[in-house]
Backbone atoms as SQL, in Angstrom:
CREATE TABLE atoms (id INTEGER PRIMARY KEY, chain TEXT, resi INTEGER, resn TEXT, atom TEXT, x REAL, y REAL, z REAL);
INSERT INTO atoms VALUES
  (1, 'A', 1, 'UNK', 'N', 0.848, -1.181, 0.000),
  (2, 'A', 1, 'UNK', 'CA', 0.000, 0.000, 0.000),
  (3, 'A', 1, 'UNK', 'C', 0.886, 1.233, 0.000),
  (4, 'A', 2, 'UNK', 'N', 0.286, 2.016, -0.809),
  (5, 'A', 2, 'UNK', 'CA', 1.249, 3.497, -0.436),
  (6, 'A', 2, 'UNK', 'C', 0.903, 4.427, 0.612),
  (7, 'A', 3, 'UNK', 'N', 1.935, 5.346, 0.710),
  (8, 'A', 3, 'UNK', 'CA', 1.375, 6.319, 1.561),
  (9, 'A', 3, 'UNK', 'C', -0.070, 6.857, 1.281),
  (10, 'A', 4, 'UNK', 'N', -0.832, 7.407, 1.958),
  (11, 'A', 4, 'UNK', 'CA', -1.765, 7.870, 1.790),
  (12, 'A', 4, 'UNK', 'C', -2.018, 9.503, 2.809),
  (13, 'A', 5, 'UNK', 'N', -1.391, 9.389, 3.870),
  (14, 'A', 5, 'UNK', 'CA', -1.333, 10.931, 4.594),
  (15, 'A', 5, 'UNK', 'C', -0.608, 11.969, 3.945),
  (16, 'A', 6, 'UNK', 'N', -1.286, 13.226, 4.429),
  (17, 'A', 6, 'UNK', 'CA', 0.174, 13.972, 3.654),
  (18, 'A', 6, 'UNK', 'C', -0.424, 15.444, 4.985),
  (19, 'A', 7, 'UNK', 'N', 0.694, 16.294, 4.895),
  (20, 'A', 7, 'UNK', 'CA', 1.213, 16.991, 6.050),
  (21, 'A', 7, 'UNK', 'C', 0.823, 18.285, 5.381),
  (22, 'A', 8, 'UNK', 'N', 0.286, 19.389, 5.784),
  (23, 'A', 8, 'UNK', 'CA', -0.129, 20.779, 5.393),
  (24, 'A', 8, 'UNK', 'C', 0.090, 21.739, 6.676),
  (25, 'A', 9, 'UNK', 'N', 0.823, 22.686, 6.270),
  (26, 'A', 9, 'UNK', 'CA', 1.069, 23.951, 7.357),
  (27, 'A', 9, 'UNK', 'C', -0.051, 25.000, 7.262),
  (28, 'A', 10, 'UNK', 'N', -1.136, 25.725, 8.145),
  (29, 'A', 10, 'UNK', 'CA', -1.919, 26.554, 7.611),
  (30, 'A', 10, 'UNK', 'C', -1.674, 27.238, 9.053),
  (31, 'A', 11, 'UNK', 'N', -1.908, 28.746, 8.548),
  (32, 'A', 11, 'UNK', 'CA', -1.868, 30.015, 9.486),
  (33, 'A', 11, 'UNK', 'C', -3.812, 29.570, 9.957),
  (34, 'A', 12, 'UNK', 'N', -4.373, 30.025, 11.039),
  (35, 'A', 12, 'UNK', 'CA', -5.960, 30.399, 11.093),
  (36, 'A', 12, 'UNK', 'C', -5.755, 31.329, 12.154),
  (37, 'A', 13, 'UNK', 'N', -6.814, 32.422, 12.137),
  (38, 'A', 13, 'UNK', 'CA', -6.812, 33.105, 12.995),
  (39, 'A', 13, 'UNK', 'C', -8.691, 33.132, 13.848),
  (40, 'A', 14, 'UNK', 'N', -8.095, 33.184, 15.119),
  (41, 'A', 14, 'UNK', 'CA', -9.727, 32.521, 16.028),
  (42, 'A', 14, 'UNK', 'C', -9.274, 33.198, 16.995),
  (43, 'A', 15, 'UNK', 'N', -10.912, 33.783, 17.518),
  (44, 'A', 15, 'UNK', 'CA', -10.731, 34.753, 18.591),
  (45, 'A', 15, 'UNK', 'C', -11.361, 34.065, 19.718),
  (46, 'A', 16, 'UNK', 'N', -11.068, 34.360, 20.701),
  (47, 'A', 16, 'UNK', 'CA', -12.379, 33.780, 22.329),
  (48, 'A', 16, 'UNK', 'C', -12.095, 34.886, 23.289),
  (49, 'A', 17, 'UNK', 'N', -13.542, 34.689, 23.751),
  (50, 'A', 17, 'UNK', 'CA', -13.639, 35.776, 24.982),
  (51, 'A', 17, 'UNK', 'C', -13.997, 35.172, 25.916),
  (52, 'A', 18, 'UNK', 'N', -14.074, 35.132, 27.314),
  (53, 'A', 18, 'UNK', 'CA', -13.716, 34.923, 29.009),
  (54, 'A', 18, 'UNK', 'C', -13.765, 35.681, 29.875),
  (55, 'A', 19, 'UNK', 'N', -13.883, 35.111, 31.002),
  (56, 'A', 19, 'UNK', 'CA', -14.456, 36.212, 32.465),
  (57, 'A', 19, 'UNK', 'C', -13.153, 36.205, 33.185),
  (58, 'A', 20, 'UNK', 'N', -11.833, 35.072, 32.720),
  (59, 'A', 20, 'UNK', 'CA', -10.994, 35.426, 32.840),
  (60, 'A', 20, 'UNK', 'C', -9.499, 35.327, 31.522),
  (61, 'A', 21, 'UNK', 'N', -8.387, 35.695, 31.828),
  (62, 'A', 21, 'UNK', 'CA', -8.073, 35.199, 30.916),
  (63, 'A', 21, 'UNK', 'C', -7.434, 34.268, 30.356),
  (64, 'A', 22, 'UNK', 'N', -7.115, 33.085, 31.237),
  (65, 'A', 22, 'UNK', 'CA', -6.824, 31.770, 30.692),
  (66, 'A', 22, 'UNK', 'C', -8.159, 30.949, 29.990),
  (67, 'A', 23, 'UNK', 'N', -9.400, 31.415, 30.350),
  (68, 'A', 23, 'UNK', 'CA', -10.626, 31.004, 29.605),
  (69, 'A', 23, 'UNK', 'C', -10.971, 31.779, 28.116),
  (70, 'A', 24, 'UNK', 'N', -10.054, 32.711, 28.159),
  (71, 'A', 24, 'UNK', 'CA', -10.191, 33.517, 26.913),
  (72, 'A', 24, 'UNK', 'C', -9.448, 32.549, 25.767),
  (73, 'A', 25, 'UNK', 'N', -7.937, 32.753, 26.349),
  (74, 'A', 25, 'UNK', 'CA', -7.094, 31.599, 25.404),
  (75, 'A', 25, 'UNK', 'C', -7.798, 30.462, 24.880),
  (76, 'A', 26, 'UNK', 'N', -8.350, 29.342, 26.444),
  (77, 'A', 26, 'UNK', 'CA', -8.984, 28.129, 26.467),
  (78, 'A', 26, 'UNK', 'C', -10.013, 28.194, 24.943),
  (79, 'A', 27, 'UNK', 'N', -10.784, 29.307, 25.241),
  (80, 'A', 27, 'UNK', 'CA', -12.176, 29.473, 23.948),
  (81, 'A', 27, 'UNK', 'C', -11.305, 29.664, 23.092),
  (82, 'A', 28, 'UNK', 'N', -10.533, 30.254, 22.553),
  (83, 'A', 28, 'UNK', 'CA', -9.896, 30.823, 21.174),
  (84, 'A', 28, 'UNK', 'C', -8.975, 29.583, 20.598),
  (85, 'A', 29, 'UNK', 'N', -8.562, 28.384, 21.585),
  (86, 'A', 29, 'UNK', 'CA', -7.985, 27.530, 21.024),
  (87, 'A', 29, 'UNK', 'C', -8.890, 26.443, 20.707),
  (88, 'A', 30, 'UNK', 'N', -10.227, 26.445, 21.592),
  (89, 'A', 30, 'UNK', 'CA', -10.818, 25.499, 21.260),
  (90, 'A', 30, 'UNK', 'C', -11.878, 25.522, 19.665),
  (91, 'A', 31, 'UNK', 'N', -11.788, 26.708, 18.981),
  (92, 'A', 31, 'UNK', 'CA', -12.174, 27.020, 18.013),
  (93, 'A', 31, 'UNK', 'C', -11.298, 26.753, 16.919),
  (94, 'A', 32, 'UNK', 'N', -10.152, 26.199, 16.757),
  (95, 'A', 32, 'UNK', 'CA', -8.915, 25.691, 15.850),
  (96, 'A', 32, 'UNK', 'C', -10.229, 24.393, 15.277),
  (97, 'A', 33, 'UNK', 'N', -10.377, 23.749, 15.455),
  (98, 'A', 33, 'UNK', 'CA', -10.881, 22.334, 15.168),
  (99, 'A', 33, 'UNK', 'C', -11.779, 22.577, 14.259),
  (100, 'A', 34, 'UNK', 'N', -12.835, 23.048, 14.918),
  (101, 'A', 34, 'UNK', 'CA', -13.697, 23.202, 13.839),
  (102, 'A', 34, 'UNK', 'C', -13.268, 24.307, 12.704),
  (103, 'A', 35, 'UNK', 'N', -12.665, 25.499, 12.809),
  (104, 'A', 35, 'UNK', 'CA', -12.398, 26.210, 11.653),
  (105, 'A', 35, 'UNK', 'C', -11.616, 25.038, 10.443),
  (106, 'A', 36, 'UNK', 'N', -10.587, 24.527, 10.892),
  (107, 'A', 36, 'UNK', 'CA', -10.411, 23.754, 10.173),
  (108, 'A', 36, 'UNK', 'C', -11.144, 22.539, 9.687),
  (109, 'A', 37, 'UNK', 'N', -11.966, 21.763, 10.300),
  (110, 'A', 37, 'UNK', 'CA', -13.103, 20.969, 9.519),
  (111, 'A', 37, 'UNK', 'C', -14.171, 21.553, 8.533),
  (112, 'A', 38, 'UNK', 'N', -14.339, 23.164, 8.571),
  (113, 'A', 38, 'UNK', 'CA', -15.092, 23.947, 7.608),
  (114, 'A', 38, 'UNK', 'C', -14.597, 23.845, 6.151),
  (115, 'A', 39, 'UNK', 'N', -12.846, 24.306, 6.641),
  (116, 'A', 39, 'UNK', 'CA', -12.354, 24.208, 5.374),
  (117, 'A', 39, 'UNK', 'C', -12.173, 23.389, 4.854),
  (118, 'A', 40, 'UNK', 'N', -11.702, 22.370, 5.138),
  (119, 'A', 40, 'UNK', 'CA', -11.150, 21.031, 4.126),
  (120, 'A', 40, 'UNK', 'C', -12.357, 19.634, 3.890),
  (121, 'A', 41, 'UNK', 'N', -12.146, 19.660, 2.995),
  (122, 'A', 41, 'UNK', 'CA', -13.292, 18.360, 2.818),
  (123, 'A', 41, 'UNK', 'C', -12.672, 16.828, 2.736),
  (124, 'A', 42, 'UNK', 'N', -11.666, 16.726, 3.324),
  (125, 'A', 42, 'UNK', 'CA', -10.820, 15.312, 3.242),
  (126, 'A', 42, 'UNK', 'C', -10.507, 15.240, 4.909),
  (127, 'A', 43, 'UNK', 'N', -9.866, 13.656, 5.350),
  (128, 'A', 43, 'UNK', 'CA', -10.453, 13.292, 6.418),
  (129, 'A', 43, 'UNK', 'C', -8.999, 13.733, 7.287),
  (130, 'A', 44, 'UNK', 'N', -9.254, 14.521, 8.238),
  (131, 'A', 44, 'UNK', 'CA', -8.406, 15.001, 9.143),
  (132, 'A', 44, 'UNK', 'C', -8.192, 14.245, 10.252),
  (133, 'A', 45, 'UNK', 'N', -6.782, 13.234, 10.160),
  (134, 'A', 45, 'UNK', 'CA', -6.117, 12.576, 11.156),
  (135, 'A', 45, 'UNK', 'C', -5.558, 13.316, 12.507),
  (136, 'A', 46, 'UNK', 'N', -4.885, 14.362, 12.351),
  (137, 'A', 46, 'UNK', 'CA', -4.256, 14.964, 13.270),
  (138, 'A', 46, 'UNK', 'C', -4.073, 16.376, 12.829),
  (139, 'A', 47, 'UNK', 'N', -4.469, 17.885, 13.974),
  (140, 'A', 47, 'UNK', 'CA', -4.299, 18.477, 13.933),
  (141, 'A', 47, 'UNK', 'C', -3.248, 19.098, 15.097),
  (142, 'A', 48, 'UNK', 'N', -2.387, 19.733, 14.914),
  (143, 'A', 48, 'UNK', 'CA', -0.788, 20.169, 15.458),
  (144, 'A', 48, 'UNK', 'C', -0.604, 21.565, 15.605),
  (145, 'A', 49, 'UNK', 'N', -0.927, 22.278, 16.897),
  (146, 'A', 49, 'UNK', 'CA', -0.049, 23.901, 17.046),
  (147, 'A', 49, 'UNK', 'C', 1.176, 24.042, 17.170),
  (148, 'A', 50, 'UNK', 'N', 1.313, 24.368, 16.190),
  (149, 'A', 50, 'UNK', 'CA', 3.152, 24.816, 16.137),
  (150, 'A', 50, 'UNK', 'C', 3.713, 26.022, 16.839),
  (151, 'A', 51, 'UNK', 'N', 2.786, 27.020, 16.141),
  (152, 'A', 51, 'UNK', 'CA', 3.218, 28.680, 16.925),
  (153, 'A', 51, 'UNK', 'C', 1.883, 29.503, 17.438),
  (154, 'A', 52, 'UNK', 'N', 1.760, 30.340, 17.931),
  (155, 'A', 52, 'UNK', 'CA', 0.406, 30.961, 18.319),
  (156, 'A', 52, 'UNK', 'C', 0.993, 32.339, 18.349),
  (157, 'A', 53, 'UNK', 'N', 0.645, 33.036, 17.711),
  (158, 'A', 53, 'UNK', 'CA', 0.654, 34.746, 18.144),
  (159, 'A', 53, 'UNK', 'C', -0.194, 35.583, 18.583),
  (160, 'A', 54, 'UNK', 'N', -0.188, 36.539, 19.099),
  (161, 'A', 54, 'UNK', 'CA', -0.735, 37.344, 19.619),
  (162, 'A', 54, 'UNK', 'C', -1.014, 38.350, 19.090),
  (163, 'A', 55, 'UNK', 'N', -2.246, 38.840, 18.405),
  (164, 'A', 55, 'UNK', 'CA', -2.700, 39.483, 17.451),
  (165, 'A', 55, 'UNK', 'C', -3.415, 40.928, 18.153),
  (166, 'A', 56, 'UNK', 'N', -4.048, 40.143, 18.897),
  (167, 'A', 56, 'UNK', 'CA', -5.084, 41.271, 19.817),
  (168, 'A', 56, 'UNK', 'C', -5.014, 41.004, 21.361),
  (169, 'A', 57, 'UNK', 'N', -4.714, 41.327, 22.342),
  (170, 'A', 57, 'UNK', 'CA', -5.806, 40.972, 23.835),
  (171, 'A', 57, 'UNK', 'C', -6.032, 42.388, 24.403),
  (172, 'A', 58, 'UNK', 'N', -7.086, 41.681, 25.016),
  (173, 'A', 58, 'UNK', 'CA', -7.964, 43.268, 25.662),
  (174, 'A', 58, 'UNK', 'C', -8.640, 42.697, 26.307),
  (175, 'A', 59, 'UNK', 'N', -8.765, 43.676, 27.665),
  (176, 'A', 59, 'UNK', 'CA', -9.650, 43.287, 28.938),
  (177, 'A', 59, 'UNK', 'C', -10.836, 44.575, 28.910),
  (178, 'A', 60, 'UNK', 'N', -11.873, 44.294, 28.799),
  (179, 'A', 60, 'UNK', 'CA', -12.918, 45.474, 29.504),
  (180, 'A', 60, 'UNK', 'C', -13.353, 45.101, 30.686),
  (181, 'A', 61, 'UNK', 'N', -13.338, 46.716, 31.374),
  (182, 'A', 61, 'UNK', 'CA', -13.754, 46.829, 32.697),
  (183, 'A', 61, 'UNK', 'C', -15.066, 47.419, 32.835),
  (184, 'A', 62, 'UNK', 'N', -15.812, 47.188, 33.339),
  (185, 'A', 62, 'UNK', 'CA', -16.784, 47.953, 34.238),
  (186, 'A', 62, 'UNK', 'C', -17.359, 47.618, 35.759),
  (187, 'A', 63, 'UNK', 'N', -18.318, 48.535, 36.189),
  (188, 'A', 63, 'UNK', 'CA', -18.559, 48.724, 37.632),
  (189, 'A', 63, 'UNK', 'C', -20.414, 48.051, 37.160),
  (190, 'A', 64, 'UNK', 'N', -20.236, 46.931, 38.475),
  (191, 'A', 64, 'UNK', 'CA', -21.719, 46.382, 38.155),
  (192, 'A', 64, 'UNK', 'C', -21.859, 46.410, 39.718),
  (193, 'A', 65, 'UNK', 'N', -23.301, 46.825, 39.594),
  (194, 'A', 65, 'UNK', 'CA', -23.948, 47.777, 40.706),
  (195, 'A', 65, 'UNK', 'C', -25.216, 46.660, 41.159),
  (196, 'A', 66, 'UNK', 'N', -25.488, 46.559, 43.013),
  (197, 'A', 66, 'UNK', 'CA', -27.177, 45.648, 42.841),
  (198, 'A', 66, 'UNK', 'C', -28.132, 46.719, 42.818),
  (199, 'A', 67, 'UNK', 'N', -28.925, 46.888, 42.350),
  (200, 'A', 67, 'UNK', 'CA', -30.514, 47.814, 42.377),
  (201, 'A', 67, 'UNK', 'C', -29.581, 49.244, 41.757),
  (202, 'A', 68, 'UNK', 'N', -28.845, 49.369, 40.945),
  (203, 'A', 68, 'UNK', 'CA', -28.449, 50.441, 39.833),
  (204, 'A', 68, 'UNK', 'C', -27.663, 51.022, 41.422),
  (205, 'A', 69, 'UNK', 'N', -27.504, 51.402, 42.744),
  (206, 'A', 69, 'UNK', 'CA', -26.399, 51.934, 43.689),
  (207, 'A', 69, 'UNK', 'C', -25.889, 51.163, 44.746),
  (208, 'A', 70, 'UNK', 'N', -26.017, 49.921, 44.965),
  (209, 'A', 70, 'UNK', 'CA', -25.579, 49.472, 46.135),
  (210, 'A', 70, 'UNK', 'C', -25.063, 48.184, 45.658),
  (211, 'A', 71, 'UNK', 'N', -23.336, 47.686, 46.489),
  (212, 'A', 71, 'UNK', 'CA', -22.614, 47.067, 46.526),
  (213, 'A', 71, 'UNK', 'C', -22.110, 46.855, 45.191),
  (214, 'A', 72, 'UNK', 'N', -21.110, 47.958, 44.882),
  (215, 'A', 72, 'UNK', 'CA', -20.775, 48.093, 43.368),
  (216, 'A', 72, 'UNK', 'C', -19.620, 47.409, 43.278),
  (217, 'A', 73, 'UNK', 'N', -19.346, 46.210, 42.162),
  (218, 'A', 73, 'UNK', 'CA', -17.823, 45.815, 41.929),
  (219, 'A', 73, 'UNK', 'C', -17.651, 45.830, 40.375),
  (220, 'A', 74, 'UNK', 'N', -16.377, 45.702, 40.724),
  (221, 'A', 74, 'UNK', 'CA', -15.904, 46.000, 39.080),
  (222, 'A', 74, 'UNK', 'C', -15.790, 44.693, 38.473),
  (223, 'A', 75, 'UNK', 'N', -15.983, 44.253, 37.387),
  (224, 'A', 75, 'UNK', 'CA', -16.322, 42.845, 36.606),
  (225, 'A', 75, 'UNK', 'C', -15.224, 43.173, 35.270),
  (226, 'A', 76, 'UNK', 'N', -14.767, 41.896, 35.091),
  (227, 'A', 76, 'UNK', 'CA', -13.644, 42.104, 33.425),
  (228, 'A', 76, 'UNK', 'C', -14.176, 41.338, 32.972),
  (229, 'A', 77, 'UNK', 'N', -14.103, 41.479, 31.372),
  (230, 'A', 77, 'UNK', 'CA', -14.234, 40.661, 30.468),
  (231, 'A', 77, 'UNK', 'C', -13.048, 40.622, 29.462),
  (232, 'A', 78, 'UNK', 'N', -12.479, 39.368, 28.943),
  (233, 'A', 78, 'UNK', 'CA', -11.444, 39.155, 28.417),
  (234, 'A', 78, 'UNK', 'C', -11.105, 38.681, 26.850),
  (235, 'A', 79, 'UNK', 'N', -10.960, 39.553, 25.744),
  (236, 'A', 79, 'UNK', 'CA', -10.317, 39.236, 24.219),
  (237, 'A', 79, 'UNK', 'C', -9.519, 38.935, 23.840),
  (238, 'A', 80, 'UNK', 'N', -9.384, 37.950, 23.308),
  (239, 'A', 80, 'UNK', 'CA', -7.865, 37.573, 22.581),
  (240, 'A', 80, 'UNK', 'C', -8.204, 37.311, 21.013),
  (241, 'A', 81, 'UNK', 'N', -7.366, 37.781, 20.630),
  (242, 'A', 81, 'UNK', 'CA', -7.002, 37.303, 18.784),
  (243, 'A', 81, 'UNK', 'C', -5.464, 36.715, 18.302),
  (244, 'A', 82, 'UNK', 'N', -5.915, 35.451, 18.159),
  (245, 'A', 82, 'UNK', 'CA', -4.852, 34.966, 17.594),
  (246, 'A', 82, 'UNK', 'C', -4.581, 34.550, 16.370),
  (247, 'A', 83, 'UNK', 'N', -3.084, 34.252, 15.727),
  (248, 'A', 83, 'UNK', 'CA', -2.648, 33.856, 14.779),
  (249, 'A', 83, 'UNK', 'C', -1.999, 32.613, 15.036),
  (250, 'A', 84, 'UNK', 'N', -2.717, 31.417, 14.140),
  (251, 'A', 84, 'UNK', 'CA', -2.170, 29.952, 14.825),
  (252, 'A', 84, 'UNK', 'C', -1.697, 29.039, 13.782),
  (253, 'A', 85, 'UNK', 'N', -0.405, 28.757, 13.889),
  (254, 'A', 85, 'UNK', 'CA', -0.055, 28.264, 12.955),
  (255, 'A', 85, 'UNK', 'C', -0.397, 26.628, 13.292),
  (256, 'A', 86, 'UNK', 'N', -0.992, 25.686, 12.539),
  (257, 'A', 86, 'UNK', 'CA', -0.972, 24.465, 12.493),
  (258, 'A', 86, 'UNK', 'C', -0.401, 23.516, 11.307),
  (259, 'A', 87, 'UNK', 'N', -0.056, 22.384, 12.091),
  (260, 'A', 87, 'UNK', 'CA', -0.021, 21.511, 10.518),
  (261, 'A', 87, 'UNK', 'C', -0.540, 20.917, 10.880),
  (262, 'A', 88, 'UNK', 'N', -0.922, 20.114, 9.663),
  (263, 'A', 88, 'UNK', 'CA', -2.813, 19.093, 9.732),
  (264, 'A', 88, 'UNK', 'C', -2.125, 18.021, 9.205),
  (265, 'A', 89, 'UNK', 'N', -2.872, 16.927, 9.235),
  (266, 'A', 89, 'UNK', 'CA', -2.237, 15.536, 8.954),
  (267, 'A', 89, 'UNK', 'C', -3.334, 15.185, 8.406),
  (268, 'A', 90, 'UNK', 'N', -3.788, 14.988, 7.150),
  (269, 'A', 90, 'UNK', 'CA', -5.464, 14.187, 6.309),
  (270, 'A', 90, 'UNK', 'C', -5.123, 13.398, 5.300),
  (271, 'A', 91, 'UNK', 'N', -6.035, 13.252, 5.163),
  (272, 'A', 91, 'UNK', 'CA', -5.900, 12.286, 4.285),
  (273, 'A', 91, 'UNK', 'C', -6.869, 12.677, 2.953),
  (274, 'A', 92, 'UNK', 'N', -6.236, 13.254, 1.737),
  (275, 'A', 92, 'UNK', 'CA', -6.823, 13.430, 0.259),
  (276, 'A', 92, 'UNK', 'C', -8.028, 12.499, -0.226),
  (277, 'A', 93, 'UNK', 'N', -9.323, 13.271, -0.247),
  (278, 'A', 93, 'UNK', 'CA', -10.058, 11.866, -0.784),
  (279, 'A', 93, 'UNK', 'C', -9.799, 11.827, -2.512),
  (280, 'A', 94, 'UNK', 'N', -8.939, 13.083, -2.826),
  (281, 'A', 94, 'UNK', 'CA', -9.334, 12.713, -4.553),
  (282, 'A', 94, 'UNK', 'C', -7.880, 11.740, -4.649),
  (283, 'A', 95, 'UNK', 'N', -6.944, 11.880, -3.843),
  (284, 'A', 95, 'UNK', 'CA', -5.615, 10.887, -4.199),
  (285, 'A', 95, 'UNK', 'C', -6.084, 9.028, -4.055),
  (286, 'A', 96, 'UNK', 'N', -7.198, 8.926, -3.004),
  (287, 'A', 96, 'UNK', 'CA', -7.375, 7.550, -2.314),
  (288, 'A', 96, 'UNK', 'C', -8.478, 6.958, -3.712),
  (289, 'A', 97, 'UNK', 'N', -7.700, 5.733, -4.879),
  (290, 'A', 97, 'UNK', 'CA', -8.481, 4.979, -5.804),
  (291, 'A', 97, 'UNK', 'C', -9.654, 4.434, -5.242),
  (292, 'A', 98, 'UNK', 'N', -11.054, 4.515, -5.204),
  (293, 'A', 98, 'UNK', 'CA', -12.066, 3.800, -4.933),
  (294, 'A', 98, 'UNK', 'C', -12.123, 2.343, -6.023),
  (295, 'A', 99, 'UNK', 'N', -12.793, 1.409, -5.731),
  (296, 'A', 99, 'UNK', 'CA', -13.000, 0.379, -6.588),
  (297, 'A', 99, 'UNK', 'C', -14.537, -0.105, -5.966),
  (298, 'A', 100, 'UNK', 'N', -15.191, 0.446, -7.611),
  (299, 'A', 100, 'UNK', 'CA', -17.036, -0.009, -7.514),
  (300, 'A', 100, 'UNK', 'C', -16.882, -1.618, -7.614),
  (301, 'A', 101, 'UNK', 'N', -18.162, -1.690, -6.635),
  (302, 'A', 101, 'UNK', 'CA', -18.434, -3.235, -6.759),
  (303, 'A', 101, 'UNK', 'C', -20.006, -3.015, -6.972),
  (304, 'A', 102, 'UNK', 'N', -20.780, -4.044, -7.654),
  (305, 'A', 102, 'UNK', 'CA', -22.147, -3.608, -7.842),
  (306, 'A', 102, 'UNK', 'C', -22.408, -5.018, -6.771),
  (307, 'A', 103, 'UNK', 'N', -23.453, -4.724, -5.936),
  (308, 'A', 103, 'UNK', 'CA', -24.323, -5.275, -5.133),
  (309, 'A', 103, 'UNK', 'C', -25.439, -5.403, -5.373),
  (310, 'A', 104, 'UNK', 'N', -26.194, -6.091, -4.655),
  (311, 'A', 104, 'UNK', 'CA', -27.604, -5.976, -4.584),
  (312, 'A', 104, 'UNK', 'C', -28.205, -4.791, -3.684),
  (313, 'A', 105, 'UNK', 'N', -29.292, -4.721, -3.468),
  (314, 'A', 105, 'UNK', 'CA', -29.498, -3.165, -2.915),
  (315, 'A', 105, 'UNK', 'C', -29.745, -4.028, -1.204),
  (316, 'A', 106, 'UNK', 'N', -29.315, -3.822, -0.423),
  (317, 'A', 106, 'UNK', 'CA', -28.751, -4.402, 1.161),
  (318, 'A', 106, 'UNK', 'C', -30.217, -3.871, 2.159),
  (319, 'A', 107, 'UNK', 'N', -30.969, -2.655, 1.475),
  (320, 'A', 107, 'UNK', 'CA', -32.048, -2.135, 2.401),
  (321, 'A', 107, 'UNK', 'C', -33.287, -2.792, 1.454),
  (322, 'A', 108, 'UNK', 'N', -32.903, -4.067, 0.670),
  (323, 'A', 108, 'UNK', 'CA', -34.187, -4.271, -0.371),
  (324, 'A', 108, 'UNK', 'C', -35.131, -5.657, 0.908),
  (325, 'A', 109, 'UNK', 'N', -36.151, -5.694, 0.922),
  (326, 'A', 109, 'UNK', 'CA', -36.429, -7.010, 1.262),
  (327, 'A', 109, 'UNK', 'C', -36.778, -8.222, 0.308),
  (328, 'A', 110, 'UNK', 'N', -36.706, -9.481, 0.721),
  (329, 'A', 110, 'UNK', 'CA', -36.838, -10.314, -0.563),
  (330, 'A', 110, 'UNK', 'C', -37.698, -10.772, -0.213),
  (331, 'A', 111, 'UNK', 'N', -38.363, -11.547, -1.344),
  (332, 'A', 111, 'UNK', 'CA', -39.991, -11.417, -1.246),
  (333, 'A', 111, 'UNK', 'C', -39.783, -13.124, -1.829),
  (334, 'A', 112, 'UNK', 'N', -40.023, -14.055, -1.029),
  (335, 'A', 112, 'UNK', 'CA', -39.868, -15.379, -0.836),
  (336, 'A', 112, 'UNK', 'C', -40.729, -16.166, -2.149),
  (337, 'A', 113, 'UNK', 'N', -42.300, -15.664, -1.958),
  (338, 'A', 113, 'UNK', 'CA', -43.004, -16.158, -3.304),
  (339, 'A', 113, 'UNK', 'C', -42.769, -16.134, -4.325),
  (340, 'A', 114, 'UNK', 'N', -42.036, -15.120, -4.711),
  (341, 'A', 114, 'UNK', 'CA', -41.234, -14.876, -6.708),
  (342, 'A', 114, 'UNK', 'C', -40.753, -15.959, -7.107),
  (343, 'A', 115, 'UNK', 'N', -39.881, -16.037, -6.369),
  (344, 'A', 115, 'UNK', 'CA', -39.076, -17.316, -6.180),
  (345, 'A', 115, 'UNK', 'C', -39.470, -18.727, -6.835),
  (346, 'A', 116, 'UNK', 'N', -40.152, -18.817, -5.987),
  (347, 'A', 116, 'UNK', 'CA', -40.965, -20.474, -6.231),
  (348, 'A', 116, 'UNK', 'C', -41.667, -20.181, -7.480),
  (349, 'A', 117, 'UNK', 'N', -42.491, -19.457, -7.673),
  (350, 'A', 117, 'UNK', 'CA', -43.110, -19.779, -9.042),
  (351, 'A', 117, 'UNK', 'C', -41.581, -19.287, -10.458),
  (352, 'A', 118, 'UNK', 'N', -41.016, -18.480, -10.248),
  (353, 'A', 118, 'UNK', 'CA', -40.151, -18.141, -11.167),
  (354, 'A', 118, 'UNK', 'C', -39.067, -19.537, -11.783),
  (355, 'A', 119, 'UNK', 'N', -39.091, -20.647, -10.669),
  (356, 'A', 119, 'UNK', 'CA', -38.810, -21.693, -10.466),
  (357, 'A', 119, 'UNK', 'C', -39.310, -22.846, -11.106),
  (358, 'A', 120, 'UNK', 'N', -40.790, -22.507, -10.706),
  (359, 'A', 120, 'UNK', 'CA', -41.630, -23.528, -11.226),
  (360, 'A', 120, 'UNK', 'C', -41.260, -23.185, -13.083),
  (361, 'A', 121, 'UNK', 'N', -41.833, -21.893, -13.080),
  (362, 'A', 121, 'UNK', 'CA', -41.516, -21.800, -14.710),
  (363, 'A', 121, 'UNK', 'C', -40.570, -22.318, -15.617),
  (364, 'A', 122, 'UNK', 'N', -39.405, -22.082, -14.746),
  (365, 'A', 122, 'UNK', 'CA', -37.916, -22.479, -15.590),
  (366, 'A', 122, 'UNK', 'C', -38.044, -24.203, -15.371),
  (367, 'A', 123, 'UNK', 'N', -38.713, -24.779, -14.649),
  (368, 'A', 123, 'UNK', 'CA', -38.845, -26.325, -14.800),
  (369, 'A', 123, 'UNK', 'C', -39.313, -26.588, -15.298),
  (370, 'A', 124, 'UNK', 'N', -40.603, -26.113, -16.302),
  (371, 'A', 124, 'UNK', 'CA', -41.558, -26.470, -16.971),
  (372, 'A', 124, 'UNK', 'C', -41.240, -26.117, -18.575);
């Protein structure tokens, strides 16, 4: 058999936001997977972060208040944008030769009576 994997380097860039910011990262990396299953239509063995950059982060602040004046604290919310380099490991469906076999149809039911008389005929 031959090889059949083959190795691709792709930049993607995926953002996540968080209440803190290791959950920011956490979301922004966990979005690698699927961006890449959007793009490619062949079967993805292994996906690989090589480098990650840092494109964007940003924290917003504000003051959250109970009944609009009493017991006010300040709350963050957390952005990141990254640049992620991966290499993907898939497998080409137009490189992989298929070989048709014709069958019978597998969801057909067979119908037992045909049979016997189609039988009878060819004996007669």
């Amino acid at each position: 058999m031959e090889k059949v994997t083959v190795k691709k380097r792709q930049v993607i860039q995926v953002e996540g936001t968080g209440k803190e910011k290791n959950l920011a990262f956490a979301n922004a990396l966990n979005q690698i997977h699927n961006r890449v299953l959007k793009e490619k239509d062949d079967v993805i063995v292994r996906i690989e972060p090589l480098d990650i950059q840092i494109v964007k982060a940003e924290q917003e602040t504000f003051t959250e208040r109970f009944f609009f004046f009493f017991l006010p604290r300040t709350r963050a919310d957390y952005r990141v944008l990254l640049d992620v380099e991966v290499e993907i490991t898939l497998i080409e469906m137009e490189t992989v030769p298929f070989v048709e076999k014709r069958v019978a149809d597998p969801n057909g039911l067979p119908l037992p009576f045909g049979k016997k008389k189609r039988m009878q005929k060819e004996a007669n």
